[in-house]
Amino acid sequence: MNYQPFLEMNLLVSDELVSVFHQLLPSVILFLVATFYLLMFLHISLFSLWKFLGQPPKKRPYMIELSNE
């Protein structure tokens, strides 16, 4: 079994482990990207719901329309 230094550290990693890591790398990257977009969608949805269900804006005196009746 051939061992090689890993990222200039004192860890020795086998070739089999490196090959398995390279096989799993696209899946891990896809999972991280999907997780990021899912959390962003959840954040935007909850923020929109919070704005929608929040208190209505207060009517300020300068915002009230005066009727000339």
mmCIF file of C-alpha atoms in Angstrom, residues 10-65:
data_model
loop_
_atom_site.group_PDB
_atom_site.id
_atom_site.type_symbol
_atom_site.label_atom_id
_atom_site.label_comp_id
_atom_site.label_asym_id
_atom_site.label_seq_id
_atom_site.Cartn_x
_atom_site.Cartn_y
_atom_site.Cartn_z
ATOM 1 C CA ASN A 10 1.988 14.837 9.004
ATOM 2 C CA LEU A 11 -0.959 12.654 8.023
ATOM 3 C CA LEU A 12 -0.408 9.668 5.808
ATOM 4 C CA VAL A 13 -3.279 8.772 3.499
ATOM 5 C CA SER A 14 -3.529 5.622 1.459
ATOM 6 C CA ASP A 15 -4.104 5.640 -2.290
ATOM 7 C CA GLU A 16 -7.387 3.804 -1.809
ATOM 8 C CA LEU A 17 -8.689 6.533 0.471
ATOM 9 C CA VAL A 18 -7.645 9.230 -2.025
ATOM 10 C CA SER A 19 -9.392 7.411 -4.886
ATOM 11 C CA VAL A 20 -12.596 6.997 -2.839
ATOM 12 C CA PHE A 21 -12.433 10.686 -1.907
ATOM 13 C CA HIS A 22 -12.118 11.653 -5.579
ATOM 14 C CA GLN A 23 -15.102 9.467 -6.427
ATOM 15 C CA LEU A 24 -17.236 11.088 -3.725
ATOM 16 C CA LEU A 25 -16.117 14.670 -4.405
ATOM 17 C CA PRO A 26 -18.779 15.524 -7.067
ATOM 18 C CA SER A 27 -21.546 14.181 -4.820
ATOM 19 C CA VAL A 28 -20.290 16.188 -1.848
ATOM 20 C CA ILE A 29 -20.063 19.381 -3.915
ATOM 21 C CA LEU A 30 -23.568 18.838 -5.313
ATOM 22 C CA PHE A 31 -24.898 18.209 -1.799
ATOM 23 C CA LEU A 32 -23.302 21.421 -0.483
ATOM 24 C CA VAL A 33 -24.683 23.519 -3.355
ATOM 25 C CA ALA A 34 -28.169 22.010 -2.960
ATOM 26 C CA THR A 35 -28.051 22.633 0.801
ATOM 27 C CA PHE A 36 -27.057 26.274 0.246
ATOM 28 C CA TYR A 37 -29.935 26.905 -2.171
ATOM 29 C CA LEU A 38 -32.421 25.068 0.053
ATOM 30 C CA LEU A 39 -31.446 27.182 3.053
ATOM 31 C CA MET A 40 -31.620 30.355 0.939
ATOM 32 C CA PHE A 41 -35.123 29.397 -0.265
ATOM 33 C CA LEU A 42 -36.183 28.678 3.319
ATOM 34 C CA HIS A 43 -34.777 32.020 4.463
ATOM 35 C CA ILE A 44 -36.593 33.982 1.750
ATOM 36 C CA SER A 45 -39.857 32.100 2.334
ATOM 37 C CA LEU A 46 -39.815 32.659 6.080
ATOM 38 C CA PHE A 47 -38.908 36.327 5.679
ATOM 39 C CA SER A 48 -41.774 36.840 3.206
ATOM 40 C CA LEU A 49 -44.185 35.054 5.544
ATOM 41 C CA TRP A 50 -42.984 37.166 8.474
ATOM 42 C CA LYS A 51 -43.539 40.366 6.494
ATOM 43 C CA PHE A 52 -46.979 39.192 5.337
ATOM 44 C CA LEU A 53 -48.191 38.139 8.792
ATOM 45 C CA GLY A 54 -46.675 41.109 10.628
ATOM 46 C CA GLN A 55 -48.540 44.094 11.912
ATOM 47 C CA PRO A 56 -50.064 46.378 9.320
ATOM 48 C CA PRO A 57 -48.166 49.632 8.950
ATOM 49 C CA LYS A 58 -49.330 52.375 11.290
ATOM 50 C CA LYS A 59 -51.236 55.267 9.765
ATOM 51 C CA ARG A 60 -49.306 58.431 10.374
ATOM 52 C CA PRO A 61 -51.183 61.747 10.457
ATOM 53 C CA TYR A 62 -49.570 62.871 7.222
ATOM 54 C CA MET A 63 -50.671 59.646 5.515
ATOM 55 C CA ILE A 64 -54.383 60.009 6.317
ATOM 56 C CA GLU A 65 -56.352 61.413 3.412
#
